[in-house]
Structure formats: C-alpha cells, structure tokens
Amino acid sequence: MTFRILSIQIIIDVVERLVFYPKLKAFYLKKIIIENKDRIKTIIDVGSNRGQSIDFYLKLNKKVKIFGFEPNITLFNKLQNKYKKNSDIVLNNLGISNTNGKLLFYENIMNETSTFEEVNYNSDYLNKKAKVLGVEAKELIAKTYEVEAITLSRFLENNTNLFIDILKLDVEGHEYSCLQGLFENQKTKYPINFIQLECHYDDMYVNNKNQTKINALLKTNGFEEVARIKHSYGDFYEIIYENKLLNEA
C-alpha cells in the first residue's frame, strides 16, 4: 500500500468517526436502547474489515456478543489478534453469500472495498476513484483468490436460539446475494431486529443489483426502511431496515 493510499484511508477513518458514527449511534440509542429500555446484545457483522464496526458496537455495549465474518485472511488474522482477549467476539474467516462453497474474492488495494463482485472497468466512478488513489483502474484489484463462503441461513441454522439485534452488511455490492442466502428458505423467519447495509449509487460492479431490488426483497420478508444515514464521503449511505413482522408479533 502506497503512502498516498494509506493517507486517504486514515483520513476517511478519522472523518467517519467524527461525522458518520455519531449519527449512527444516535439512531440506535433511540430505537433500541431508549425505546426498548435494553442494550444491544447480539450482532452479526458481515465484512468486519479492520474492526471499525466492532469498535462502534462495543461502545454501545462493551459486553455485546458479535459474530464477525471477514474473508480476507490478512485482515482476519489482525482481527483475531486485536480481539483475542474478548471471548464475546467470535470471528470467522468466511465470506457470506447465497451459496455454500468457494467463491472468487477480489482483494482491493484499499481493503475496505474488497468484494466477491466482478469489477466494471468501464465505470466512471471506478476510474475517478483510481485517479484519486493515483493508480490505473486495472491496479485497483491487488489479487484474486478463492475463499470459503456460507449463507446466513446456514449459519443461523447452526447457531439456534440467537436473537440478532443487528445484522450489518458491508460487502461492496454483494448485499443482494447475502440477503438471498438469508431468505432462501421462505418458511423460516429468523429473529433479526434490524438489518444495516451500505448503499452507494454507482456502476462499479458488473453484476449490479440496484437498491430497488434489495428493498423489494427485504419488504417481502417483513423489513421496512427506517433510517438513511449519509457517510462522510461520496454518495454513500447506511440504510437501516426494521423487522416489522417481528416487532408487531
């Protein structure tokens, strides 16, 4: 990683902590901790990266149980070392998708944007991003390799009696596939209170599933958008959906 890329990464992290995370905290304080007079207890963090979201959730409740998924083995090892003294953080070197087995993983030079989705090199957004980072578009993908992936329904079937306060998805264009894997068995409704996912409006990936399709899939399964929080950079939003069927039961 070049000094330029590392500097941009650091700046983004700092500004996110100052601008984005306080707004996200305000939402969860109101919706879960105040309204329900309870704390966030259990979270699934898909795309744990360097632990940004894990650190955020620990500030809401230092005793929260977090199941983290990170397919990048280098980042996974760093996460294990970072949280080795916290037995409530269970890390998995796995990807999440709509299938169980090996998938091709595209590791980006900025690890936050690594993905299972094939990159669209004709994308205007992709080429602008490459210029900002000081590289050619083809250089954005550092390497590709296969990693093991599972569906969320498989994980939840293997971990029964879990009530998930928040399912967070930050998977760079692979959100729709993750949700397909969660809802693959229409007869099974898992106890998930909120689904939080990142959305950006661009054509960076070849197999682009737009937000309309994601909204429709979530609505079919009882989830309704309740918040849209803008990130501190770009046209990026964190969209939060509430399980209306669960909360009406």
Tab-separated table of C-alpha atoms in Angstrom:
chain	number	residue	atom	x	y	z
A	1	MET	CA	0.000	0.000	0.000
A	2	THR	CA	1.440	3.379	-1.039
A	3	PHE	CA	1.737	6.355	1.303
A	4	ARG	CA	-0.950	8.153	-0.714
A	5	ILE	CA	-3.458	5.328	-0.330
A	6	LEU	CA	-2.651	4.877	3.355
A	7	SER	CA	-3.121	8.613	3.943
A	8	ILE	CA	-6.532	8.587	2.228
A	9	GLN	CA	-7.540	5.558	4.273
A	10	ILE	CA	-6.549	7.274	7.532
A	11	ILE	CA	-8.393	10.482	6.614
A	12	ILE	CA	-11.565	8.540	5.783
A	13	ASP	CA	-11.386	6.640	9.083
A	14	VAL	CA	-10.946	9.830	11.131
A	15	VAL	CA	-13.752	11.721	9.388
A	16	GLU	CA	-16.094	8.718	9.681
A	17	ARG	CA	-15.506	8.590	13.438
A	18	LEU	CA	-16.211	12.310	13.733
A	19	VAL	CA	-19.172	12.608	11.364
A	20	PHE	CA	-20.822	9.289	10.490
A	21	TYR	CA	-20.639	7.161	13.631
A	22	PRO	CA	-22.169	9.794	15.966
A	23	LYS	CA	-25.273	9.854	13.716
A	24	LEU	CA	-25.433	6.064	13.670
A	25	LYS	CA	-25.078	5.994	17.451
A	26	ALA	CA	-27.942	8.472	17.862
A	27	PHE	CA	-30.224	6.209	15.831
A	28	TYR	CA	-29.509	3.061	17.833
A	29	LEU	CA	-29.690	4.878	21.161
A	30	LYS	CA	-33.210	5.964	20.275
A	31	LYS	CA	-34.504	2.849	18.531
A	32	ILE	CA	-33.103	0.114	20.770
A	33	ILE	CA	-31.579	1.329	23.989
A	34	ILE	CA	-34.098	4.036	24.923
A	35	GLU	CA	-37.348	2.780	23.374
A	36	ASN	CA	-36.851	-0.818	24.472
A	37	LYS	CA	-35.010	0.056	27.672
A	38	ASP	CA	-32.448	-2.552	26.792
A	39	ARG	CA	-28.967	-2.803	25.345
A	40	ILE	CA	-27.822	-4.208	22.051
A	41	LYS	CA	-26.801	-7.764	22.930
A	42	THR	CA	-26.073	-9.752	19.758
A	43	ILE	CA	-24.750	-8.628	16.369
A	44	ILE	CA	-23.698	-10.281	13.116
A	45	ASP	CA	-21.007	-8.187	11.421
A	46	VAL	CA	-20.544	-9.242	7.783
A	47	GLY	CA	-17.443	-7.587	6.376
A	48	SER	CA	-15.569	-6.893	9.609
A	49	ASN	CA	-12.559	-5.403	7.772
A	50	ARG	CA	-10.293	-3.820	10.409
A	51	GLY	CA	-12.916	-3.834	13.155
A	52	GLN	CA	-14.409	-0.378	12.602
A	53	SER	CA	-17.979	-1.545	13.213
A	54	ILE	CA	-16.973	-3.887	16.022
A	55	ASP	CA	-15.368	-0.979	17.866
A	56	PHE	CA	-18.507	1.087	17.336
A	57	TYR	CA	-20.844	-1.593	18.697
A	58	LEU	CA	-18.594	-2.164	21.703
A	59	LYS	CA	-19.123	1.482	22.605
A	60	LEU	CA	-22.876	0.865	22.690
A	61	ASN	CA	-22.417	-2.175	24.933
A	62	LYS	CA	-18.979	-3.436	25.953
A	63	LYS	CA	-20.474	-6.885	26.657
A	64	VAL	CA	-22.166	-7.290	23.276
A	65	LYS	CA	-21.829	-10.657	21.514
A	66	ILE	CA	-20.505	-10.181	17.969
A	67	PHE	CA	-20.184	-12.783	15.228
A	68	GLY	CA	-17.778	-11.291	12.684
A	69	PHE	CA	-17.139	-12.508	9.126
A	70	GLU	CA	-14.042	-11.467	7.181
A	71	PRO	CA	-12.864	-13.440	4.101
A	72	ASN	CA	-9.537	-11.589	3.753
A	73	ILE	CA	-7.098	-13.823	5.661
A	74	THR	CA	-4.662	-10.971	6.418
A	75	LEU	CA	-7.403	-8.821	7.930
A	76	PHE	CA	-8.879	-11.841	9.704
A	77	ASN	CA	-5.565	-12.563	11.429
A	78	LYS	CA	-5.283	-8.923	12.500
A	79	LEU	CA	-8.824	-9.034	13.896
A	80	GLN	CA	-8.039	-12.192	15.852
A	81	ASN	CA	-5.030	-10.528	17.408
A	82	LYS	CA	-6.931	-7.304	18.110
A	83	TYR	CA	-9.821	-9.002	19.919
A	84	LYS	CA	-8.079	-12.076	21.333
A	85	LYS	CA	-8.901	-11.058	24.917
A	86	ASN	CA	-12.634	-10.669	24.211
A	87	SER	CA	-14.378	-14.042	24.222
A	88	ASP	CA	-17.655	-12.390	23.172
A	89	ILE	CA	-16.252	-11.623	19.727
A	90	VAL	CA	-16.396	-14.727	17.532
A	91	LEU	CA	-14.531	-14.258	14.254
A	92	ASN	CA	-14.984	-16.360	11.123
A	93	ASN	CA	-12.622	-16.408	8.145
A	94	LEU	CA	-15.575	-16.860	5.799
A	95	GLY	CA	-17.494	-14.902	3.217
A	96	ILE	CA	-21.268	-14.577	3.233
A	97	SER	CA	-23.247	-15.143	0.019
A	98	ASN	CA	-26.208	-17.009	-1.490
A	99	THR	CA	-24.281	-20.267	-1.762
A	100	ASN	CA	-22.144	-22.546	0.380
A	101	GLY	CA	-18.699	-23.268	-1.036
A	102	LYS	CA	-15.770	-21.489	-2.635
A	103	LEU	CA	-16.142	-18.101	-4.336
A	104	LEU	CA	-13.651	-15.898	-6.159
A	105	PHE	CA	-12.642	-12.954	-3.993
A	106	TYR	CA	-11.343	-9.667	-5.456
A	107	GLU	CA	-8.926	-8.084	-2.975
A	108	ASN	CA	-8.728	-4.319	-3.494
A	109	ILE	CA	-5.671	-2.168	-2.802
A	110	MET	CA	-7.946	-0.403	-0.312
A	111	ASN	CA	-9.137	-3.389	1.691
A	112	GLU	CA	-12.424	-1.673	2.604
A	113	THR	CA	-13.627	-2.212	-0.950
A	114	SER	CA	-12.638	-5.837	-1.497
A	115	THR	CA	-15.561	-7.881	-2.806
A	116	PHE	CA	-16.971	-11.029	-4.379
A	117	GLU	CA	-18.330	-8.902	-7.236
A	118	GLU	CA	-16.545	-8.576	-10.578
A	119	VAL	CA	-15.397	-5.002	-11.125
A	120	ASN	CA	-16.754	-2.988	-14.069
A	121	TYR	CA	-13.664	-1.335	-15.570
A	122	ASN	CA	-15.873	0.881	-17.774
A	123	SER	CA	-17.379	2.513	-14.691
A	124	ASP	CA	-16.883	6.288	-14.494
A	125	TYR	CA	-16.904	6.042	-10.706
A	126	LEU	CA	-14.213	3.351	-10.735
A	127	ASN	CA	-11.951	5.395	-12.973
A	128	LYS	CA	-12.426	8.537	-10.851
A	129	LYS	CA	-11.562	6.501	-7.760
A	130	ALA	CA	-8.407	5.194	-9.431
A	131	LYS	CA	-7.287	8.753	-10.240
A	132	VAL	CA	-7.803	9.855	-6.634
A	133	LEU	CA	-5.685	6.929	-5.438
A	134	GLY	CA	-3.019	7.602	-8.057
A	135	VAL	CA	-3.278	4.265	-9.855
A	136	GLU	CA	-4.658	2.795	-13.064
A	137	ALA	CA	-8.141	1.281	-12.853
A	138	LYS	CA	-6.722	-2.201	-13.527
A	139	GLU	CA	-4.446	-1.807	-10.492
A	140	LEU	CA	-7.334	-1.392	-8.030
A	141	ILE	CA	-7.603	-5.166	-7.666
A	142	ALA	CA	-4.423	-6.315	-5.952
A	143	LYS	CA	-5.135	-10.036	-6.346
A	144	THR	CA	-7.891	-12.620	-6.685
A	145	TYR	CA	-8.262	-15.943	-4.908
A	146	GLU	CA	-10.919	-18.384	-3.759
A	147	VAL	CA	-12.339	-18.234	-0.255
A	148	GLU	CA	-14.940	-20.298	1.573
A	149	ALA	CA	-18.420	-18.790	1.800
A	150	ILE	CA	-21.648	-19.775	3.553
A	151	THR	CA	-25.202	-18.474	3.613
A	152	LEU	CA	-26.573	-16.627	6.622
A	153	SER	CA	-29.367	-19.185	6.828
A	154	ARG	CA	-26.756	-21.960	7.200
A	155	PHE	CA	-25.004	-20.011	9.945
A	156	LEU	CA	-28.245	-19.350	11.826
A	157	GLU	CA	-29.353	-22.980	11.478
A	158	ASN	CA	-26.062	-23.980	13.109
A	159	ASN	CA	-26.462	-21.362	15.844
A	160	THR	CA	-30.015	-21.735	17.099
A	161	ASN	CA	-31.725	-19.653	19.794
A	162	LEU	CA	-29.954	-16.468	18.717
A	163	PHE	CA	-31.886	-13.203	18.718
A	164	ILE	CA	-29.957	-10.854	16.413
A	165	ASP	CA	-30.322	-7.206	17.339
A	166	ILE	CA	-28.388	-6.017	14.274
A	167	LEU	CA	-27.261	-7.728	11.079
A	168	LYS	CA	-24.672	-5.446	9.448
A	169	LEU	CA	-23.702	-5.983	5.808
A	170	ASP	CA	-20.760	-4.122	4.292
A	171	VAL	CA	-19.843	-6.299	1.327
A	172	GLU	CA	-19.268	-3.882	-1.552
A	173	GLY	CA	-22.068	-4.711	-3.978
A	174	HIS	CA	-22.696	-8.257	-2.708
A	175	GLU	CA	-25.545	-7.270	-0.366
A	176	TYR	CA	-28.295	-8.745	-2.532
A	177	SER	CA	-26.581	-12.148	-2.642
A	178	CYS	CA	-26.126	-12.091	1.143
A	179	LEU	CA	-29.825	-11.386	1.616
A	180	GLN	CA	-30.788	-14.112	-0.851
A	181	GLY	CA	-28.799	-16.524	1.300
A	182	LEU	CA	-30.589	-15.305	4.413
A	183	PHE	CA	-34.071	-15.642	2.937
A	184	GLU	CA	-33.503	-18.785	0.847
A	185	ASN	CA	-35.946	-20.773	2.986
A	186	GLN	CA	-39.158	-18.765	2.857
A	187	LYS	CA	-40.734	-20.907	5.584
A	188	THR	CA	-38.094	-19.895	8.124
A	189	LYS	CA	-38.199	-16.414	9.657
A	190	TYR	CA	-35.093	-15.682	11.704
A	191	PRO	CA	-35.302	-13.348	14.741
A	192	ILE	CA	-33.417	-10.342	13.379
A	193	ASN	CA	-34.448	-6.915	14.625
A	194	PHE	CA	-32.504	-4.560	12.314
A	195	ILE	CA	-30.578	-5.015	9.071
A	196	GLN	CA	-27.956	-2.348	8.382
A	197	LEU	CA	-26.316	-2.210	4.977
A	198	GLU	CA	-24.162	0.144	2.955
A	199	CYS	CA	-25.560	1.541	-0.263
A	200	HIS	CA	-23.809	3.545	-2.958
A	201	TYR	CA	-25.302	4.610	-6.239
A	202	ASP	CA	-22.742	3.776	-8.904
A	203	ASP	CA	-21.930	1.199	-11.587
A	204	MET	CA	-18.707	-0.111	-10.074
A	205	TYR	CA	-19.664	-3.789	-10.421
A	206	VAL	CA	-20.623	-5.854	-13.477
A	207	ASN	CA	-23.465	-7.661	-11.718
A	208	ASN	CA	-25.098	-4.562	-10.266
A	209	LYS	CA	-28.174	-5.201	-8.121
A	210	ASN	CA	-29.801	-1.837	-7.573
A	211	GLN	CA	-31.334	-0.683	-4.335
A	212	THR	CA	-34.861	-1.224	-5.662
A	213	LYS	CA	-34.291	-4.996	-5.824
A	214	ILE	CA	-32.806	-5.023	-2.329
A	215	ASN	CA	-35.751	-3.038	-0.967
A	216	ALA	CA	-38.231	-5.394	-2.618
A	217	LEU	CA	-36.542	-8.490	-1.191
A	218	LEU	CA	-36.466	-7.004	2.296
A	219	LYS	CA	-40.078	-5.830	2.099
A	220	THR	CA	-41.217	-9.289	1.034
A	221	ASN	CA	-39.625	-10.626	4.204
A	222	GLY	CA	-41.130	-8.038	6.534
A	223	PHE	CA	-38.378	-5.405	6.700
A	224	GLU	CA	-39.039	-1.682	6.237
A	225	GLU	CA	-36.524	1.143	5.813
A	226	VAL	CA	-36.447	3.296	8.961
A	227	ALA	CA	-33.236	5.325	8.557
A	228	ARG	CA	-30.801	6.509	5.904
A	229	ILE	CA	-27.530	7.918	7.229
A	230	LYS	CA	-25.025	9.511	4.881
A	231	HIS	CA	-21.360	8.630	5.171
A	232	SER	CA	-18.813	11.396	5.445
A	233	TYR	CA	-17.566	10.942	1.867
A	234	GLY	CA	-19.004	10.251	-1.574
A	235	ASP	CA	-22.588	9.270	-2.386
A	236	PHE	CA	-22.630	6.540	0.268
A	237	TYR	CA	-25.432	5.807	2.715
A	238	GLU	CA	-26.011	3.386	5.538
A	239	ILE	CA	-29.607	2.182	5.245
A	240	ILE	CA	-31.273	0.568	8.238
A	241	TYR	CA	-34.316	-1.705	7.976
A	242	GLU	CA	-36.540	-2.776	10.846
A	243	ASN	CA	-38.257	-6.144	11.072
A	244	LYS	CA	-41.891	-5.026	11.272
A	245	LEU	CA	-43.234	-8.582	11.460
A	246	LEU	CA	-41.054	-9.302	14.483
A	247	ASN	CA	-41.928	-6.086	16.260
A	248	GLU	CA	-45.647	-6.495	15.603
A	249	ALA	CA	-45.688	-10.051	16.933
